Amino acid sequence: MANRETLTPDQIAFFHREGYLTLESVMDREEVEQLCVVYDKLFASQAGREEGNQYDLAGTDEDDQPAALPQIVNPSKYAPQLTQLTVRAHVCTIAKQLLGTDAEMQSEFAILKPPRTDVPTPWHQDEAFWAEDLDYNSLSIWIPLQNVTPENGCLRYIPGSHNSGVVPHRPIDNDPRIHGLETDELDESKAVSCSVLAGGAVIHHCRTLHGAGGNLTNAPRRAYIFAFASPPKKRTEPRDFYWKKMRQTARDLRRQAAGTTSTSDGRTLAKS
Ligand code: NI
């Protein structure tokens, strides 16, 4: 790739039409390796767990059992060396070409899919986790730290699904203790799987329906995600995200106990 920061007009048009985009490389192999070392330490040391910034997306998140799909919100808070990654500047330039020059990094996430786990990431729209009275112009840049294929849980998308509104969701398995949301309001036969090499990226709009299978391999599936948004606007038409009110998670209890200040959807502002 001549310049990994500059998208072609075709790539930009593809993202707006389909709601997702695959990029071959956004991160050097060396930096991927450095990040992997820090990443594994953060999960092994349960960084952020007490304040509710490390939790299980797909399980009940109890202290005495391993997480099915552990996530860390804003890992750089616990490993400041991550603020030095050169990939940050690349993804920022890429996001501004897709969202507009007023787009800023909002948050970052690490999502680990442990080896030999049949736990899928159910279909959902990211916006279903957010505020019902705001209109969003937002995307996520999802970077795998090893090659990803359907076998170890690469992302799957429903092309064009970002053009409709947010469909009804429910807590995974209808279990109010689980943070993650799921929906079956989609035609799965239309799904596309996005295999990507380590250090590549898939980008999706906040309303693009996406999910992933389990990880059937013997190695962990590590993904690092940067979320960007233009300032959201107040909606004129109200909507009801009743599924958010159904949840009562162990993570929320830890956050309350720790006095963690961030939005309830996990989108802690990078600056806070
Ligand atoms: Ni998502």
PDB file of C-alpha atoms and ligand atoms in Angstrom:
ATOM      1  CA  MET A   1       0.000   0.000   0.000  1.00  0.00           C
ATOM      2  CA  ALA A   2       1.496   3.309  -1.090  1.00  0.00           C
ATOM      3  CA  ASN A   3       0.019   5.309   1.760  1.00  0.00           C
ATOM      4  CA  ARG A   4      -1.851   3.539   4.493  1.00  0.00           C
ATOM      5  CA  GLU A   5      -3.579   6.728   5.655  1.00  0.00           C
ATOM      6  CA  THR A   6      -5.139   7.886   2.409  1.00  0.00           C
ATOM      7  CA  LEU A   7      -8.340   6.173   1.328  1.00  0.00           C
ATOM      8  CA  THR A   8      -9.257   6.060  -2.345  1.00  0.00           C
ATOM      9  CA  PRO A   9     -12.560   7.604  -3.491  1.00  0.00           C
ATOM     10  CA  ASP A  10     -13.747   4.028  -4.163  1.00  0.00           C
ATOM     11  CA  GLN A  11     -13.015   2.977  -0.581  1.00  0.00           C
ATOM     12  CA  ILE A  12     -14.859   6.001   0.822  1.00  0.00           C
ATOM     13  CA  ALA A  13     -17.854   5.359  -1.454  1.00  0.00           C
ATOM     14  CA  PHE A  14     -17.847   1.658  -0.477  1.00  0.00           C
ATOM     15  CA  PHE A  15     -17.976   2.522   3.240  1.00  0.00           C
ATOM     16  CA  HIS A  16     -20.912   4.915   2.788  1.00  0.00           C
ATOM     17  CA  ARG A  17     -22.811   2.438   0.602  1.00  0.00           C
ATOM     18  CA  GLU A  18     -22.104  -0.832   2.474  1.00  0.00           C
ATOM     19  CA  GLY A  19     -21.489   0.417   6.041  1.00  0.00           C
ATOM     20  CA  TYR A  20     -18.137  -1.323   6.376  1.00  0.00           C
ATOM     21  CA  LEU A  21     -14.669  -1.387   4.851  1.00  0.00           C
ATOM     22  CA  THR A  22     -11.678  -3.733   4.999  1.00  0.00           C
ATOM     23  CA  LEU A  23      -8.120  -2.328   5.021  1.00  0.00           C
ATOM     24  CA  GLU A  24      -5.076  -4.460   4.325  1.00  0.00           C
ATOM     25  CA  SER A  25      -2.680  -2.776   6.743  1.00  0.00           C
ATOM     26  CA  VAL A  26      -2.905   0.044   9.278  1.00  0.00           C
ATOM     27  CA  MET A  27      -0.254  -1.150  11.741  1.00  0.00           C
ATOM     28  CA  ASP A  28       3.374  -2.342  11.395  1.00  0.00           C
ATOM     29  CA  ARG A  29       4.111  -5.928  12.319  1.00  0.00           C
ATOM     30  CA  GLU A  30       6.588  -4.720  14.955  1.00  0.00           C
ATOM     31  CA  GLU A  31       3.954  -2.552  16.589  1.00  0.00           C
ATOM     32  CA  VAL A  32       1.452  -5.427  16.500  1.00  0.00           C
ATOM     33  CA  GLU A  33       3.969  -7.566  18.390  1.00  0.00           C
ATOM     34  CA  GLN A  34       4.637  -4.837  20.972  1.00  0.00           C
ATOM     35  CA  LEU A  35       0.922  -4.323  21.488  1.00  0.00           C
ATOM     36  CA  CYS A  36       0.326  -8.071  21.945  1.00  0.00           C
ATOM     37  CA  VAL A  37       2.711  -8.196  24.914  1.00  0.00           C
ATOM     38  CA  VAL A  38       0.976  -5.281  26.689  1.00  0.00           C
ATOM     39  CA  TYR A  39      -2.460  -6.597  25.738  1.00  0.00           C
ATOM     40  CA  ASP A  40      -1.912 -10.029  27.292  1.00  0.00           C
ATOM     41  CA  LYS A  41      -0.565  -8.473  30.501  1.00  0.00           C
ATOM     42  CA  LEU A  42      -3.632  -6.235  30.837  1.00  0.00           C
ATOM     43  CA  PHE A  43      -5.999  -9.189  30.620  1.00  0.00           C
ATOM     44  CA  ALA A  44      -3.847 -11.431  32.836  1.00  0.00           C
ATOM     45  CA  SER A  45      -3.689  -8.752  35.549  1.00  0.00           C
ATOM     46  CA  GLN A  46      -7.437  -7.993  35.275  1.00  0.00           C
ATOM     47  CA  ALA A  47      -6.595  -4.325  34.668  1.00  0.00           C
ATOM     48  CA  GLY A  48      -9.606  -2.056  35.198  1.00  0.00           C
ATOM     49  CA  ARG A  49     -11.854  -4.791  36.577  1.00  0.00           C
ATOM     50  CA  GLU A  50     -12.516  -3.190  39.940  1.00  0.00           C
ATOM     51  CA  GLU A  51     -13.767   0.037  38.404  1.00  0.00           C
ATOM     52  CA  GLY A  52     -15.873  -1.764  35.817  1.00  0.00           C
ATOM     53  CA  ASN A  53     -13.584  -1.117  32.849  1.00  0.00           C
ATOM     54  CA  GLN A  54     -12.784  -4.805  32.378  1.00  0.00           C
ATOM     55  CA  TYR A  55     -15.807  -7.060  32.125  1.00  0.00           C
ATOM     56  CA  ASP A  56     -17.427  -9.948  30.317  1.00  0.00           C
ATOM     57  CA  LEU A  57     -19.417  -8.950  27.234  1.00  0.00           C
ATOM     58  CA  ALA A  58     -21.078 -12.319  26.771  1.00  0.00           C
ATOM     59  CA  GLY A  59     -21.301 -13.899  30.248  1.00  0.00           C
ATOM     60  CA  THR A  60     -22.607 -13.052  33.696  1.00  0.00           C
ATOM     61  CA  ASP A  61     -19.231 -11.583  34.718  1.00  0.00           C
ATOM     62  CA  GLU A  62     -18.880 -13.266  38.095  1.00  0.00           C
ATOM     63  CA  ASP A  63     -15.585 -12.995  39.939  1.00  0.00           C
ATOM     64  CA  ASP A  64     -14.987 -16.728  40.298  1.00  0.00           C
ATOM     65  CA  GLN A  65     -15.300 -17.844  36.679  1.00  0.00           C
ATOM     66  CA  PRO A  66     -13.342 -17.007  33.529  1.00  0.00           C
ATOM     67  CA  ALA A  67     -14.944 -14.466  31.200  1.00  0.00           C
ATOM     68  CA  ALA A  68     -16.494 -15.794  27.986  1.00  0.00           C
ATOM     69  CA  LEU A  69     -15.642 -12.637  26.014  1.00  0.00           C
ATOM     70  CA  PRO A  70     -13.570 -10.220  28.131  1.00  0.00           C
ATOM     71  CA  GLN A  71     -13.319  -6.556  27.147  1.00  0.00           C
ATOM     72  CA  ILE A  72     -11.210  -3.700  28.514  1.00  0.00           C
ATOM     73  CA  VAL A  73     -12.516  -0.158  28.024  1.00  0.00           C
ATOM     74  CA  ASN A  74      -9.747   2.360  27.356  1.00  0.00           C
ATOM     75  CA  PRO A  75      -6.744   0.055  27.872  1.00  0.00           C
ATOM     76  CA  SER A  76      -4.314   2.993  27.545  1.00  0.00           C
ATOM     77  CA  LYS A  77      -5.499   4.208  30.951  1.00  0.00           C
ATOM     78  CA  TYR A  78      -3.820   1.121  32.420  1.00  0.00           C
ATOM     79  CA  ALA A  79      -0.855   0.996  30.019  1.00  0.00           C
ATOM     80  CA  PRO A  80       0.136   4.595  29.152  1.00  0.00           C
ATOM     81  CA  GLN A  81       2.721   3.354  26.639  1.00  0.00           C
ATOM     82  CA  LEU A  82      -0.240   2.589  24.346  1.00  0.00           C
ATOM     83  CA  THR A  83      -0.697   6.343  23.843  1.00  0.00           C
ATOM     84  CA  GLN A  84       2.613   6.281  21.915  1.00  0.00           C
ATOM     85  CA  LEU A  85       1.439   3.810  19.235  1.00  0.00           C
ATOM     86  CA  THR A  86       1.903   5.240  15.748  1.00  0.00           C
ATOM     87  CA  VAL A  87      -1.308   3.536  14.616  1.00  0.00           C
ATOM     88  CA  ARG A  88      -3.290   6.185  16.539  1.00  0.00           C
ATOM     89  CA  ALA A  89      -2.413   8.888  14.030  1.00  0.00           C
ATOM     90  CA  HIS A  90      -3.194   6.587  11.090  1.00  0.00           C
ATOM     91  CA  VAL A  91      -6.649   5.633  12.323  1.00  0.00           C
ATOM     92  CA  CYS A  92      -7.449   9.254  13.142  1.00  0.00           C
ATOM     93  CA  THR A  93      -6.663  10.351   9.576  1.00  0.00           C
ATOM     94  CA  ILE A  94      -8.704   7.456   8.191  1.00  0.00           C
ATOM     95  CA  ALA A  95     -11.735   8.234  10.398  1.00  0.00           C
ATOM     96  CA  LYS A  96     -11.800  11.910   9.378  1.00  0.00           C
ATOM     97  CA  GLN A  97     -11.983  10.913   5.697  1.00  0.00           C
ATOM     98  CA  LEU A  98     -15.067   8.815   6.439  1.00  0.00           C
ATOM     99  CA  LEU A  99     -16.898  10.926   9.046  1.00  0.00           C
ATOM    100  CA  GLY A 100     -15.677  14.476   8.402  1.00  0.00           C
ATOM    101  CA  THR A 101     -12.928  16.646   9.836  1.00  0.00           C
ATOM    102  CA  ASP A 102     -14.829  17.206  13.105  1.00  0.00           C
ATOM    103  CA  ALA A 103     -14.501  13.502  14.004  1.00  0.00           C
ATOM    104  CA  GLU A 104     -12.458  12.706  17.116  1.00  0.00           C
ATOM    105  CA  MET A 105     -11.344   9.549  18.891  1.00  0.00           C
ATOM    106  CA  GLN A 106     -13.932   8.786  21.597  1.00  0.00           C
ATOM    107  CA  SER A 107     -12.680   5.602  23.155  1.00  0.00           C
ATOM    108  CA  GLU A 108     -10.691   2.453  22.614  1.00  0.00           C
ATOM    109  CA  PHE A 109     -11.305  -1.152  23.507  1.00  0.00           C
ATOM    110  CA  ALA A 110      -9.541  -4.491  23.707  1.00  0.00           C
ATOM    111  CA  ILE A 111     -11.756  -7.511  23.085  1.00  0.00           C
ATOM    112  CA  LEU A 112     -10.253 -10.956  23.644  1.00  0.00           C
ATOM    113  CA  LYS A 113     -11.819 -14.133  22.365  1.00  0.00           C
ATOM    114  CA  PRO A 114     -10.173 -16.972  24.320  1.00  0.00           C
ATOM    115  CA  PRO A 115      -8.959 -20.099  22.467  1.00  0.00           C
ATOM    116  CA  ARG A 116     -11.283 -23.051  21.952  1.00  0.00           C
ATOM    117  CA  THR A 117     -14.429 -21.201  22.825  1.00  0.00           C
ATOM    118  CA  ASP A 118     -17.688 -21.678  21.077  1.00  0.00           C
ATOM    119  CA  VAL A 119     -19.028 -18.345  22.335  1.00  0.00           C
ATOM    120  CA  PRO A 120     -20.168 -16.208  19.410  1.00  0.00           C
ATOM    121  CA  THR A 121     -20.394 -12.428  19.380  1.00  0.00           C
ATOM    122  CA  PRO A 122     -24.128 -12.185  18.630  1.00  0.00           C
ATOM    123  CA  TRP A 123     -25.499  -9.876  15.944  1.00  0.00           C
ATOM    124  CA  HIS A 124     -25.919  -6.290  17.137  1.00  0.00           C
ATOM    125  CA  GLN A 125     -25.627  -2.614  16.234  1.00  0.00           C
ATOM    126  CA  ASP A 126     -23.229  -0.605  18.406  1.00  0.00           C
ATOM    127  CA  GLU A 127     -25.673   2.315  18.548  1.00  0.00           C
ATOM    128  CA  ALA A 128     -28.136   0.068  20.436  1.00  0.00           C
ATOM    129  CA  PHE A 129     -25.841   0.495  23.480  1.00  0.00           C
ATOM    130  CA  TRP A 130     -25.902   4.309  23.338  1.00  0.00           C
ATOM    131  CA  ALA A 131     -28.287   7.183  24.082  1.00  0.00           C
ATOM    132  CA  GLU A 132     -31.745   6.980  22.519  1.00  0.00           C
ATOM    133  CA  ASP A 133     -32.117  10.769  22.215  1.00  0.00           C
ATOM    134  CA  LEU A 134     -28.994  11.428  20.122  1.00  0.00           C
ATOM    135  CA  ASP A 135     -28.168  11.057  16.429  1.00  0.00           C
ATOM    136  CA  TYR A 136     -24.725   9.584  15.876  1.00  0.00           C
ATOM    137  CA  ASN A 137     -22.141   9.828  13.120  1.00  0.00           C
ATOM    138  CA  SER A 138     -19.670   7.284  14.391  1.00  0.00           C
ATOM    139  CA  LEU A 139     -17.519   4.318  13.411  1.00  0.00           C
ATOM    140  CA  SER A 140     -15.208   1.702  14.884  1.00  0.00           C
ATOM    141  CA  ILE A 141     -11.835   0.662  13.487  1.00  0.00           C
ATOM    142  CA  TRP A 142     -11.281  -2.971  14.527  1.00  0.00           C
ATOM    143  CA  ILE A 143      -7.679  -4.149  14.294  1.00  0.00           C
ATOM    144  CA  PRO A 144      -6.838  -7.866  14.690  1.00  0.00           C
ATOM    145  CA  LEU A 145      -3.471  -8.628  16.314  1.00  0.00           C
ATOM    146  CA  GLN A 146      -3.252 -11.970  14.491  1.00  0.00           C
ATOM    147  CA  ASN A 147      -4.788 -13.063  11.232  1.00  0.00           C
ATOM    148  CA  VAL A 148      -8.554 -13.482  11.554  1.00  0.00           C
ATOM    149  CA  THR A 149     -10.792 -15.855   9.613  1.00  0.00           C
ATOM    150  CA  PRO A 150     -14.252 -17.320  10.278  1.00  0.00           C
ATOM    151  CA  GLU A 151     -12.465 -20.068  12.273  1.00  0.00           C
ATOM    152  CA  ASN A 152     -11.221 -17.724  15.020  1.00  0.00           C
ATOM    153  CA  GLY A 153     -13.973 -15.110  14.999  1.00  0.00           C
ATOM    154  CA  CYS A 154     -13.440 -12.530  12.258  1.00  0.00           C
ATOM    155  CA  LEU A 155     -16.249  -9.975  12.043  1.00  0.00           C
ATOM    156  CA  ARG A 156     -19.330 -10.540   9.892  1.00  0.00           C
ATOM    157  CA  TYR A 157     -21.462  -7.713   8.509  1.00  0.00           C
ATOM    158  CA  ILE A 158     -24.862  -7.217   6.913  1.00  0.00           C
ATOM    159  CA  PRO A 159     -24.038  -4.877   4.009  1.00  0.00           C
ATOM    160  CA  GLY A 160     -26.128  -1.718   3.865  1.00  0.00           C
ATOM    161  CA  SER A 161     -27.724  -2.291   7.295  1.00  0.00           C
ATOM    162  CA  HIS A 162     -26.447   1.096   8.548  1.00  0.00           C
ATOM    163  CA  ASN A 163     -29.033   2.773   6.304  1.00  0.00           C
ATOM    164  CA  SER A 164     -31.936   1.606   8.491  1.00  0.00           C
ATOM    165  CA  GLY A 165     -32.569   2.645  12.052  1.00  0.00           C
ATOM    166  CA  VAL A 166     -31.659   0.762  15.211  1.00  0.00           C
ATOM    167  CA  VAL A 167     -33.622  -2.514  15.319  1.00  0.00           C
ATOM    168  CA  PRO A 168     -34.968  -4.017  18.584  1.00  0.00           C
ATOM    169  CA  HIS A 169     -32.301  -5.703  20.739  1.00  0.00           C
ATOM    170  CA  ARG A 170     -32.333  -7.725  23.975  1.00  0.00           C
ATOM    171  CA  PRO A 171     -29.639  -8.738  26.473  1.00  0.00           C
ATOM    172  CA  ILE A 172     -27.789 -11.854  25.226  1.00  0.00           C
ATOM    173  CA  ASP A 173     -29.881 -14.965  26.024  1.00  0.00           C
ATOM    174  CA  ASN A 174     -32.454 -12.581  27.516  1.00  0.00           C
ATOM    175  CA  ASP A 175     -30.284 -12.638  30.647  1.00  0.00           C
ATOM    176  CA  PRO A 176     -30.359  -9.192  32.325  1.00  0.00           C
ATOM    177  CA  ARG A 177     -26.985  -9.950  33.997  1.00  0.00           C
ATOM    178  CA  ILE A 178     -25.209  -9.967  30.614  1.00  0.00           C
ATOM    179  CA  HIS A 179     -23.872  -6.674  29.267  1.00  0.00           C
ATOM    180  CA  GLY A 180     -23.898  -7.635  25.565  1.00  0.00           C
ATOM    181  CA  LEU A 181     -26.964  -7.139  23.358  1.00  0.00           C
ATOM    182  CA  GLU A 182     -28.276  -9.245  20.514  1.00  0.00           C
ATOM    183  CA  THR A 183     -30.872  -9.099  17.799  1.00  0.00           C
ATOM    184  CA  ASP A 184     -32.318 -11.491  15.267  1.00  0.00           C
ATOM    185  CA  GLU A 185     -33.896  -8.768  13.129  1.00  0.00           C
ATOM    186  CA  LEU A 186     -31.767  -9.552  10.091  1.00  0.00           C
ATOM    187  CA  ASP A 187     -31.357 -11.863   7.132  1.00  0.00           C
ATOM    188  CA  GLU A 188     -28.247 -13.865   7.952  1.00  0.00           C
ATOM    189  CA  SER A 189     -27.980 -15.174   4.389  1.00  0.00           C
ATOM    190  CA  LYS A 190     -26.817 -11.686   3.416  1.00  0.00           C
ATOM    191  CA  ALA A 191     -23.843 -11.734   5.842  1.00  0.00           C
ATOM    192  CA  VAL A 192     -20.278 -11.258   4.625  1.00  0.00           C
ATOM    193  CA  SER A 193     -17.272 -12.522   6.608  1.00  0.00           C
ATOM    194  CA  CYS A 194     -14.222 -10.260   6.684  1.00  0.00           C
ATOM    195  CA  SER A 195     -10.967 -12.194   6.990  1.00  0.00           C
ATOM    196  CA  VAL A 196      -8.067  -9.796   7.630  1.00  0.00           C
ATOM    197  CA  LEU A 197      -4.333 -10.166   8.272  1.00  0.00           C
ATOM    198  CA  ALA A 198      -2.742  -9.094  11.557  1.00  0.00           C
ATOM    199  CA  GLY A 199      -2.411  -5.311  11.594  1.00  0.00           C
ATOM    200  CA  GLY A 200      -5.114  -4.849   8.961  1.00  0.00           C
ATOM    201  CA  ALA A 201      -8.502  -3.427   9.918  1.00  0.00           C
ATOM    202  CA  VAL A 202     -12.216  -3.638   9.411  1.00  0.00           C
ATOM    203  CA  ILE A 203     -14.220  -0.469   9.863  1.00  0.00           C
ATOM    204  CA  HIS A 204     -17.936  -0.336  10.566  1.00  0.00           C
ATOM    205  CA  HIS A 205     -20.543   2.375  11.003  1.00  0.00           C
ATOM    206  CA  CYS A 206     -22.321   2.464  14.386  1.00  0.00           C
ATOM    207  CA  ARG A 207     -25.562   1.173  12.824  1.00  0.00           C
ATOM    208  CA  THR A 208     -24.026  -1.624  10.724  1.00  0.00           C
ATOM    209  CA  LEU A 209     -25.267  -5.009  11.955  1.00  0.00           C
ATOM    210  CA  HIS A 210     -22.269  -7.132  12.911  1.00  0.00           C
ATOM    211  CA  GLY A 211     -21.290 -10.222  14.848  1.00  0.00           C
ATOM    212  CA  ALA A 212     -18.687 -12.992  14.892  1.00  0.00           C
ATOM    213  CA  GLY A 213     -18.450 -16.717  15.447  1.00  0.00           C
ATOM    214  CA  GLY A 214     -16.534 -18.416  18.262  1.00  0.00           C
ATOM    215  CA  ASN A 215     -12.802 -19.056  18.281  1.00  0.00           C
ATOM    216  CA  LEU A 216     -12.198 -22.685  17.356  1.00  0.00           C
ATOM    217  CA  THR A 217      -8.403 -22.342  17.201  1.00  0.00           C
ATOM    218  CA  ASN A 218      -5.815 -22.972  19.923  1.00  0.00           C
ATOM    219  CA  ALA A 219      -4.687 -19.331  20.036  1.00  0.00           C
ATOM    220  CA  PRO A 220      -6.461 -16.296  21.499  1.00  0.00           C
ATOM    221  CA  ARG A 221      -8.175 -13.906  19.079  1.00  0.00           C
ATOM    222  CA  ARG A 222      -7.065 -10.428  20.052  1.00  0.00           C
ATOM    223  CA  ALA A 223      -8.697  -7.304  18.637  1.00  0.00           C
ATOM    224  CA  TYR A 224      -7.943  -3.653  19.404  1.00  0.00           C
ATOM    225  CA  ILE A 225     -10.658  -1.144  18.530  1.00  0.00           C
ATOM    226  CA  PHE A 226     -10.639   2.618  18.117  1.00  0.00           C
ATOM    227  CA  ALA A 227     -14.022   4.406  18.101  1.00  0.00           C
ATOM    228  CA  PHE A 228     -14.485   7.782  16.424  1.00  0.00           C
ATOM    229  CA  ALA A 229     -17.422  10.177  16.247  1.00  0.00           C
ATOM    230  CA  SER A 230     -18.457  13.614  15.109  1.00  0.00           C
ATOM    231  CA  PRO A 231     -20.346  15.519  17.829  1.00  0.00           C
ATOM    232  CA  PRO A 232     -23.789  13.832  18.153  1.00  0.00           C
ATOM    233  CA  LYS A 233     -26.938  15.869  17.539  1.00  0.00           C
ATOM    234  CA  LYS A 234     -30.118  15.907  19.581  1.00  0.00           C
ATOM    235  CA  ARG A 235     -32.804  13.805  17.871  1.00  0.00           C
ATOM    236  CA  THR A 236     -36.077  15.368  16.866  1.00  0.00           C
ATOM    237  CA  GLU A 237     -37.938  12.036  16.829  1.00  0.00           C
ATOM    238  CA  PRO A 238     -37.778  10.125  20.105  1.00  0.00           C
ATOM    239  CA  ARG A 239     -37.056   6.381  20.266  1.00  0.00           C
ATOM    240  CA  ASP A 240     -37.130   3.811  23.044  1.00  0.00           C
ATOM    241  CA  PHE A 241     -34.112   1.620  23.753  1.00  0.00           C
ATOM    242  CA  TYR A 242     -36.075  -0.399  26.322  1.00  0.00           C
ATOM    243  CA  TRP A 243     -33.476  -3.194  26.209  1.00  0.00           C
ATOM    244  CA  LYS A 244     -30.967  -0.967  28.001  1.00  0.00           C
ATOM    245  CA  LYS A 245     -33.309  -0.615  30.957  1.00  0.00           C
ATOM    246  CA  MET A 246     -33.648  -4.418  31.200  1.00  0.00           C
ATOM    247  CA  ARG A 247     -30.022  -4.959  32.183  1.00  0.00           C
ATOM    248  CA  GLN A 248     -28.560  -5.192  35.679  1.00  0.00           C
ATOM    249  CA  THR A 249     -24.942  -6.237  35.402  1.00  0.00           C
ATOM    250  CA  ALA A 250     -22.137  -7.022  37.835  1.00  0.00           C
ATOM    251  CA  ARG A 251     -20.119  -4.469  35.906  1.00  0.00           C
ATOM    252  CA  ASP A 252     -22.578  -1.706  36.758  1.00  0.00           C
ATOM    253  CA  LEU A 253     -22.371  -2.621  40.434  1.00  0.00           C
ATOM    254  CA  ARG A 254     -18.572  -2.411  40.344  1.00  0.00           C
ATOM    255  CA  ARG A 255     -18.776   0.948  38.587  1.00  0.00           C
ATOM    256  CA  GLN A 256     -21.138   2.320  41.181  1.00  0.00           C
ATOM    257  CA  ALA A 257     -18.942   1.059  44.016  1.00  0.00           C
ATOM    258  CA  ALA A 258     -15.854   2.609  42.400  1.00  0.00           C
ATOM    259  CA  GLY A 259     -17.628   5.855  41.440  1.00  0.00           C
ATOM    260  CA  THR A 260     -16.520   5.391  37.806  1.00  0.00           C
ATOM    261  CA  THR A 261     -17.553   8.418  35.770  1.00  0.00           C
ATOM    262  CA  SER A 262     -18.399   7.612  32.187  1.00  0.00           C
ATOM    263  CA  THR A 263     -21.418   6.994  30.055  1.00  0.00           C
ATOM    264  CA  SER A 264     -23.334   3.823  30.864  1.00  0.00           C
ATOM    265  CA  ASP A 265     -22.682   2.381  27.414  1.00  0.00           C
ATOM    266  CA  GLY A 266     -18.968   1.965  27.976  1.00  0.00           C
ATOM    267  CA  ARG A 267     -18.039   4.853  25.727  1.00  0.00           C
ATOM    268  CA  THR A 268     -15.846   6.564  28.248  1.00  0.00           C
ATOM    269  CA  LEU A 269     -14.530   9.748  26.674  1.00  0.00           C
ATOM    270  CA  ALA A 270     -10.839   9.367  25.894  1.00  0.00           C
ATOM    271  CA  LYS A 271     -10.079  12.645  27.623  1.00  0.00           C
ATOM    272  CA  SER A 272     -11.807  11.860  30.908  1.00  0.00           C
TER     273      SER A 272
HETATM  274 NI    NI B   1     -20.026  -4.114  18.147  1.00  0.00          NI
END
